[in-house]
């Protein structure tokens, strides 16, 4: 009995697994084909437990159209694997376990991390601001399936800002400053991301109404002051000077992480494929 209890999670479970349930439903046939193509079907037949957000065939067909692919045959296993893993979370998360915030998936992030997925439960369960859970809590012997209506793509740091409505002003600023191309690059980048409320406070301080009153030349040095080279997670932050793309910031690591004495990190380690985001409550302004 002890040996049974300590079996590796990837050993195939004898029972109705997540893959068995998906295979029994015609609406998940493309998902099952993708799992088989990437050899992830055997993983999801393991002990787990796993929480799987399962896109329908229609969701996959929409993705294939966006990727100019006629079928899964046009995509390699290497392309599919990180996408599929982005739909899998360790543990058995029922819909009643969800709360607003981020969960870690099994998909690779930058530098040996796992990519984060945004969950919002204010109006049903929404993932990354665009994919809706249409059927929840389909239980299997090794976890649970939640059906979704859009395939989720592993995000870069700009995508994470786009997916979260609390960063809409930051996104507008990045686009106006033409830094979206840079932040969509390989990186990795560490971004201290001010919320909309933080930007509104800045606008009040500057006596302007919004982003439209600031030029690209105004925005570029400010935004660069929020970006650090490398994938620096909160556990790697220490008190002292940190070099950004536009000068040094001063971090103080205590009960909370503060930057330049008055900006506080209010949410940390939101992981993307090309970097990590830490949310801050004040826009940082570089010294002249």
Short mmCIF file of C-alpha atoms in Angstrom, two decimals:
data_model
loop_
_atom_site.label_atom_id
_atom_site.label_comp_id
_atom_site.label_asym_id
_atom_site.label_seq_id
_atom_site.Cartn_x
_atom_site.Cartn_y
_atom_site.Cartn_z
CA UNK A 1 0.00 0.00 0.00
CA UNK A 2 2.85 2.39 0.77
CA UNK A 3 4.27 1.86 -2.70
CA UNK A 4 0.88 2.72 -4.22
CA UNK A 5 0.77 5.93 -2.22
CA UNK A 6 4.19 7.03 -3.45
CA UNK A 7 3.76 6.33 -7.17
CA UNK A 8 5.08 9.00 -9.47
CA UNK A 9 2.39 11.45 -10.58
CA UNK A 10 3.07 10.56 -14.22
CA UNK A 11 2.33 6.87 -13.78
CA UNK A 12 -0.93 6.13 -15.51
CA UNK A 13 -3.90 6.11 -13.16
CA UNK A 14 -6.34 3.24 -13.32
CA UNK A 15 -9.69 4.99 -13.47
CA UNK A 16 -11.56 7.71 -15.35
CA UNK A 17 -8.81 10.23 -15.99
CA UNK A 18 -8.98 13.72 -17.43
CA UNK A 19 -7.94 12.30 -20.81
CA UNK A 20 -10.61 9.60 -20.63
CA UNK A 21 -13.32 12.17 -20.02
CA UNK A 22 -12.04 14.49 -22.77
CA UNK A 23 -11.82 11.55 -25.18
CA UNK A 24 -15.46 10.65 -24.52
CA UNK A 25 -16.70 14.09 -25.61
CA UNK A 26 -16.73 15.00 -29.31
CA UNK A 27 -16.37 18.70 -28.43
CA UNK A 28 -12.83 18.08 -27.12
CA UNK A 29 -11.55 15.98 -30.03
CA UNK A 30 -8.98 18.58 -31.19
CA UNK A 31 -7.71 18.99 -27.63
CA UNK A 32 -7.24 15.24 -27.36
CA UNK A 33 -5.41 15.15 -30.71
CA UNK A 34 -3.11 17.92 -29.48
CA UNK A 35 -2.42 16.10 -26.21
CA UNK A 36 -1.57 12.94 -28.12
CA UNK A 37 0.66 14.80 -30.60
CA UNK A 38 2.70 16.29 -27.76
CA UNK A 39 2.74 13.10 -25.62
CA UNK A 40 1.01 15.08 -22.86
CA UNK A 41 -1.89 12.64 -22.85
CA UNK A 42 0.19 10.22 -20.79
CA UNK A 43 0.96 13.00 -18.30
CA UNK A 44 -2.72 13.83 -17.83
CA UNK A 45 -3.48 10.16 -17.32
CA UNK A 46 -1.16 10.27 -14.31
CA UNK A 47 -2.08 10.56 -10.66
CA UNK A 48 -1.95 14.35 -10.60
CA UNK A 49 -4.13 15.91 -9.45
CA UNK A 50 -4.46 18.43 -12.27
CA UNK A 51 -6.83 21.27 -13.06
CA UNK A 52 -7.32 21.51 -16.83
CA UNK A 53 -8.94 24.41 -18.66
CA UNK A 54 -10.21 22.60 -21.74
CA UNK A 55 -10.80 24.58 -24.94
CA UNK A 56 -13.60 23.32 -27.17
CA UNK A 57 -13.12 22.39 -30.81
CA UNK A 58 -14.54 25.77 -31.80
CA UNK A 59 -11.93 27.49 -29.64
CA UNK A 60 -9.14 25.52 -31.31
CA UNK A 61 -10.54 26.21 -34.76
CA UNK A 62 -10.45 29.93 -34.01
CA UNK A 63 -6.83 29.62 -32.89
CA UNK A 64 -5.84 27.70 -36.00
CA UNK A 65 -7.44 30.38 -38.17
CA UNK A 66 -5.52 33.10 -36.29
CA UNK A 67 -2.30 31.16 -36.86
CA UNK A 68 -3.08 30.59 -40.57
CA UNK A 69 -3.08 26.84 -39.94
CA UNK A 70 -5.59 24.52 -41.55
CA UNK A 71 -5.26 21.84 -38.86
CA UNK A 72 -3.03 20.62 -36.06
CA UNK A 73 -0.87 19.02 -38.74
CA UNK A 74 0.45 22.50 -39.52
CA UNK A 75 1.72 22.97 -35.96
CA UNK A 76 4.65 21.14 -34.42
CA UNK A 77 4.64 19.41 -31.05
CA UNK A 78 7.14 22.05 -29.91
CA UNK A 79 4.65 24.80 -30.76
CA UNK A 80 1.73 23.05 -29.11
CA UNK A 81 3.31 21.88 -25.85
CA UNK A 82 3.71 25.26 -24.08
CA UNK A 83 0.20 26.25 -25.18
CA UNK A 84 -1.32 23.08 -23.79
CA UNK A 85 0.67 23.28 -20.56
CA UNK A 86 -0.63 26.83 -20.10
CA UNK A 87 -4.06 25.24 -19.62
CA UNK A 88 -2.90 23.01 -16.77
CA UNK A 89 -2.54 23.91 -13.09
CA UNK A 90 -1.25 21.56 -10.40
CA UNK A 91 -3.87 20.57 -7.85
CA UNK A 92 -7.60 20.04 -7.85
CA UNK A 93 -9.15 23.52 -8.16
CA UNK A 94 -12.93 23.50 -8.18
CA UNK A 95 -14.78 26.63 -9.27
CA UNK A 96 -15.47 27.49 -5.62
CA UNK A 97 -11.69 27.59 -5.03
CA UNK A 98 -11.11 30.39 -7.54
CA UNK A 99 -10.49 33.97 -6.50
CA UNK A 100 -9.34 37.09 -8.32
CA UNK A 101 -5.62 36.88 -8.97
CA UNK A 102 -2.97 34.79 -10.65
CA UNK A 103 -2.28 31.07 -10.62
CA UNK A 104 0.85 29.30 -11.80
CA UNK A 105 0.46 26.97 -14.78
CA UNK A 106 2.77 24.18 -15.95
CA UNK A 107 3.86 26.19 -19.02
CA UNK A 108 7.46 27.44 -19.05
CA UNK A 109 8.13 31.05 -18.13
CA UNK A 110 11.45 32.86 -18.37
CA UNK A 111 14.52 31.28 -16.73
CA UNK A 112 13.13 28.07 -15.20
CA UNK A 113 9.83 29.54 -14.00
CA UNK A 114 6.19 28.78 -14.76
CA UNK A 115 3.89 31.19 -16.58
CA UNK A 116 1.07 32.90 -14.66
CA UNK A 117 -2.61 32.87 -15.57
CA UNK A 118 -5.05 35.62 -14.55
CA UNK A 119 -8.34 34.51 -12.98
CA UNK A 120 -11.26 36.88 -12.48
CA UNK A 121 -14.53 35.76 -10.87
CA UNK A 122 -16.47 39.03 -10.83
CA UNK A 123 -18.80 37.92 -13.65
CA UNK A 124 -18.45 34.18 -13.93
CA UNK A 125 -14.93 32.83 -14.29
CA UNK A 126 -12.80 34.70 -16.83
CA UNK A 127 -9.20 33.82 -17.73
CA UNK A 128 -6.73 36.44 -18.97
CA UNK A 129 -9.62 38.80 -19.57
CA UNK A 130 -10.79 36.97 -22.68
CA UNK A 131 -11.55 33.27 -22.14
CA UNK A 132 -14.69 32.26 -20.24
CA UNK A 133 -15.33 29.09 -18.28
CA UNK A 134 -18.51 27.81 -19.92
CA UNK A 135 -18.83 24.54 -17.99
CA UNK A 136 -17.13 24.08 -14.62
CA UNK A 137 -16.26 21.24 -12.27
CA UNK A 138 -16.18 18.24 -14.58
CA UNK A 139 -14.61 15.83 -12.12
CA UNK A 140 -12.12 13.09 -12.98
CA UNK A 141 -10.30 10.62 -10.77
CA UNK A 142 -7.07 12.60 -11.19
CA UNK A 143 -8.37 16.17 -11.19
CA UNK A 144 -10.99 18.43 -12.69
CA UNK A 145 -11.84 19.94 -16.08
CA UNK A 146 -13.25 23.41 -16.69
CA UNK A 147 -14.43 23.97 -20.27
CA UNK A 148 -13.38 27.29 -21.83
CA UNK A 149 -14.33 29.09 -25.05
CA UNK A 150 -10.93 30.41 -26.13
CA UNK A 151 -7.45 28.91 -26.29
CA UNK A 152 -5.05 30.64 -23.90
CA UNK A 153 -1.64 31.69 -25.19
CA UNK A 154 1.39 31.90 -22.86
CA UNK A 155 1.89 35.64 -22.29
CA UNK A 156 4.84 37.95 -22.65
CA UNK A 157 5.06 40.89 -20.24
CA UNK A 158 3.09 43.19 -22.56
CA UNK A 159 0.40 40.54 -22.95
CA UNK A 160 0.04 40.33 -19.18
CA UNK A 161 -0.59 44.06 -19.03
CA UNK A 162 -3.07 43.86 -21.92
CA UNK A 163 -4.93 40.97 -20.26
CA UNK A 164 -5.47 42.90 -17.01
CA UNK A 165 -7.82 45.90 -17.16
CA UNK A 166 -6.01 47.43 -14.16
CA UNK A 167 -3.06 48.13 -16.49
CA UNK A 168 -4.93 49.75 -19.38
CA UNK A 169 -3.22 53.12 -18.88
CA UNK A 170 0.18 51.43 -18.74
CA UNK A 171 -0.60 49.68 -22.02
CA UNK A 172 -1.63 52.98 -23.63
CA UNK A 173 1.64 54.53 -22.42
CA UNK A 174 3.77 51.63 -23.73
CA UNK A 175 2.10 51.81 -27.14
CA UNK A 176 2.41 55.61 -27.36
CA UNK A 177 6.08 55.38 -26.38
CA UNK A 178 6.57 52.64 -28.99
CA UNK A 179 8.13 50.34 -26.41
CA UNK A 180 5.79 47.42 -27.07
CA UNK A 181 8.19 46.00 -29.65
CA UNK A 182 11.05 46.08 -27.15
CA UNK A 183 9.01 44.47 -24.36
CA UNK A 184 7.80 41.79 -26.75
CA UNK A 185 11.42 40.81 -27.36
CA UNK A 186 13.31 37.89 -25.90
CA UNK A 187 14.27 39.70 -22.70
CA UNK A 188 14.02 38.64 -20.04
CA UNK A 189 12.64 41.80 -18.44
CA UNK A 190 11.50 42.69 -14.96
CA UNK A 191 8.71 45.27 -15.11
CA UNK A 192 7.47 47.29 -12.15
CA UNK A 193 3.95 47.95 -13.41
CA UNK A 194 1.96 50.93 -12.06
CA UNK A 195 -1.80 50.48 -11.83
CA UNK A 196 -4.33 52.79 -13.47
CA UNK A 197 -4.85 54.43 -10.08
CA UNK A 198 -1.12 55.11 -9.84
CA UNK A 199 -1.16 56.78 -13.26
CA UNK A 200 -4.19 58.86 -12.31
CA UNK A 201 -2.25 60.13 -9.29
CA UNK A 202 0.65 61.03 -11.59
CA UNK A 203 -1.67 62.91 -13.96
CA UNK A 204 -3.04 64.91 -11.04
CA UNK A 205 0.49 65.74 -9.88
CA UNK A 206 1.46 66.86 -13.40
CA UNK A 207 -1.75 68.81 -13.95
CA UNK A 208 -2.72 66.83 -17.07
CA UNK A 209 -5.85 64.87 -17.93
CA UNK A 210 -4.21 61.71 -19.23
CA UNK A 211 -1.78 60.00 -21.57
CA UNK A 212 -2.93 62.16 -24.48
CA UNK A 213 -1.36 65.18 -22.78
CA UNK A 214 2.06 63.52 -22.67
CA UNK A 215 4.40 63.03 -25.60
CA UNK A 216 6.46 60.02 -26.54
CA UNK A 217 9.54 61.91 -25.33
CA UNK A 218 7.80 62.45 -21.97
CA UNK A 219 6.86 58.78 -21.60
CA UNK A 220 9.94 56.88 -22.78
CA UNK A 221 12.27 57.83 -19.88
CA UNK A 222 9.50 57.23 -17.32
CA UNK A 223 8.63 53.80 -18.67
CA UNK A 224 12.26 52.75 -19.07
CA UNK A 225 12.72 53.63 -15.39
CA UNK A 226 10.29 50.79 -14.58
CA UNK A 227 12.19 48.08 -16.48
CA UNK A 228 15.14 46.02 -15.25
CA UNK A 229 17.10 43.54 -17.35
CA UNK A 230 16.71 39.94 -16.23
CA UNK A 231 13.94 37.90 -14.64
CA UNK A 232 14.16 39.21 -11.08
CA UNK A 233 11.56 37.57 -8.86
CA UNK A 234 10.67 38.90 -5.42
CA UNK A 235 12.85 36.33 -3.69
CA UNK A 236 15.86 37.74 -5.50
CA UNK A 237 15.20 41.36 -4.54
CA UNK A 238 17.33 42.84 -1.78
CA UNK A 239 17.68 46.25 -0.20
CA UNK A 240 19.88 48.52 -2.28
CA UNK A 241 20.34 49.97 -5.71
CA UNK A 242 18.88 48.32 -8.81
CA UNK A 243 19.77 49.42 -12.32
CA UNK A 244 16.88 50.06 -14.69
CA UNK A 245 16.98 50.92 -18.39
CA UNK A 246 17.08 54.57 -17.30
CA UNK A 247 19.10 54.90 -14.12
CA UNK A 248 18.99 53.34 -10.66
CA UNK A 249 16.08 52.78 -8.31
CA UNK A 250 16.40 52.14 -4.59
CA UNK A 251 14.63 49.08 -3.19
CA UNK A 252 13.92 48.42 0.46
CA UNK A 253 12.97 44.84 1.31
CA UNK A 254 11.16 44.45 4.62
CA UNK A 255 7.60 43.43 5.45
CA UNK A 256 6.81 45.02 2.09
CA UNK A 257 9.02 45.88 -0.86
CA UNK A 258 9.21 49.63 -1.42
CA UNK A 259 10.91 51.50 -4.25
CA UNK A 260 12.36 54.98 -3.91
CA UNK A 261 10.76 55.14 -0.43
CA UNK A 262 7.17 55.72 -1.51
CA UNK A 263 6.15 53.15 -4.15
CA UNK A 264 5.05 49.77 -2.78
CA UNK A 265 4.98 46.41 -4.54
CA UNK A 266 1.38 45.28 -4.04
CA UNK A 267 1.53 42.09 -6.11
CA UNK A 268 4.68 40.21 -7.09
CA UNK A 269 5.95 37.48 -9.39
CA UNK A 270 3.42 37.60 -12.21
CA UNK A 271 5.41 35.45 -14.57
CA UNK A 272 5.50 35.62 -18.35
CA UNK A 273 7.49 33.87 -21.03
CA UNK A 274 9.94 36.74 -21.44
CA UNK A 275 9.96 38.26 -17.97
CA UNK A 276 8.18 38.97 -14.72
CA UNK A 277 5.84 41.74 -13.55
CA UNK A 278 5.62 43.28 -10.09
CA UNK A 279 2.65 45.59 -9.52
CA UNK A 280 3.34 48.91 -7.83
CA UNK A 281 1.02 51.61 -6.47
CA UNK A 282 2.93 54.69 -7.65
CA UNK A 283 4.57 55.74 -10.90
CA UNK A 284 8.34 56.09 -10.51
CA UNK A 285 9.86 59.29 -11.86
CA UNK A 286 13.54 59.38 -12.82
CA UNK A 287 15.59 62.22 -11.42
CA UNK A 288 16.57 64.91 -13.91
#
